[in-house]
């Protein structure tokens, strides 16, 4: 992987990580086109690390509020809204951890091939089309994202179901953002809360995957290309985050199905 390829991979990763089109699916396609056949998962993890930092920047006010409430709240730890929110994230992270660790070799095989991408892109398209039923009437107000409100509105059962959708989205071609946000909407969450919780639970998932692949990352010789990949995914990840907030604001997630369906059909038949 040279610097031009790393830059392009970072741009694609950043723009598609948060838009509901599956960054992993697009990364797998590009890696196969560039014939980057070794350490595919490690390259994907480095790109995800850049988008992880983009999340922290984009929601910096919310994360600062979480830290502030955690250490300054005078309520009992049993009813502390920040502690409850963290526990919700923990519950939602269990399915992805179990699937990611238990079936790691299977997913390594999926990431190394584009054979199943067409099917997975179609599954994502279906989820996006279904999301229209839950987004066409509700307004989106990003300024009302309130971590304390979210912690009391989401149940542990809802968190677990959203976590299961995140585990399914480990498959390349199935959009993590599309699946988890759509699941949250169908469970009754407001748009801004579904989006924030979706991005919040992606943090431990990305960090856990990064730890699992540290040995592969250290085995890559061209470290400078990984740095290029990291920063390009960070910058364009921020752009992608702004884009999905804009799209969700207007209830147009299903529009992306018009892009994914032709792509899926092309991969399946050509």
PDB file of C-alpha atoms in Angstrom, residues 10 20 31 108 115 178:
ATOM      1  CA  UNK A  10      -8.756   6.906   4.063  1.00  0.00           C
ATOM      2  CA  UNK A  20     -25.204   4.127   5.657  1.00  0.00           C
ATOM      3  CA  UNK A  31      -8.303  -3.493  -1.206  1.00  0.00           C
ATOM      4  CA  UNK A 108     -11.017 -12.500   8.263  1.00  0.00           C
ATOM      5  CA  UNK A 115     -17.716 -12.703  -3.122  1.00  0.00           C
ATOM      6  CA  UNK A 178     -27.438   2.096   8.864  1.00  0.00           C
TER       7      UNK A 178
END
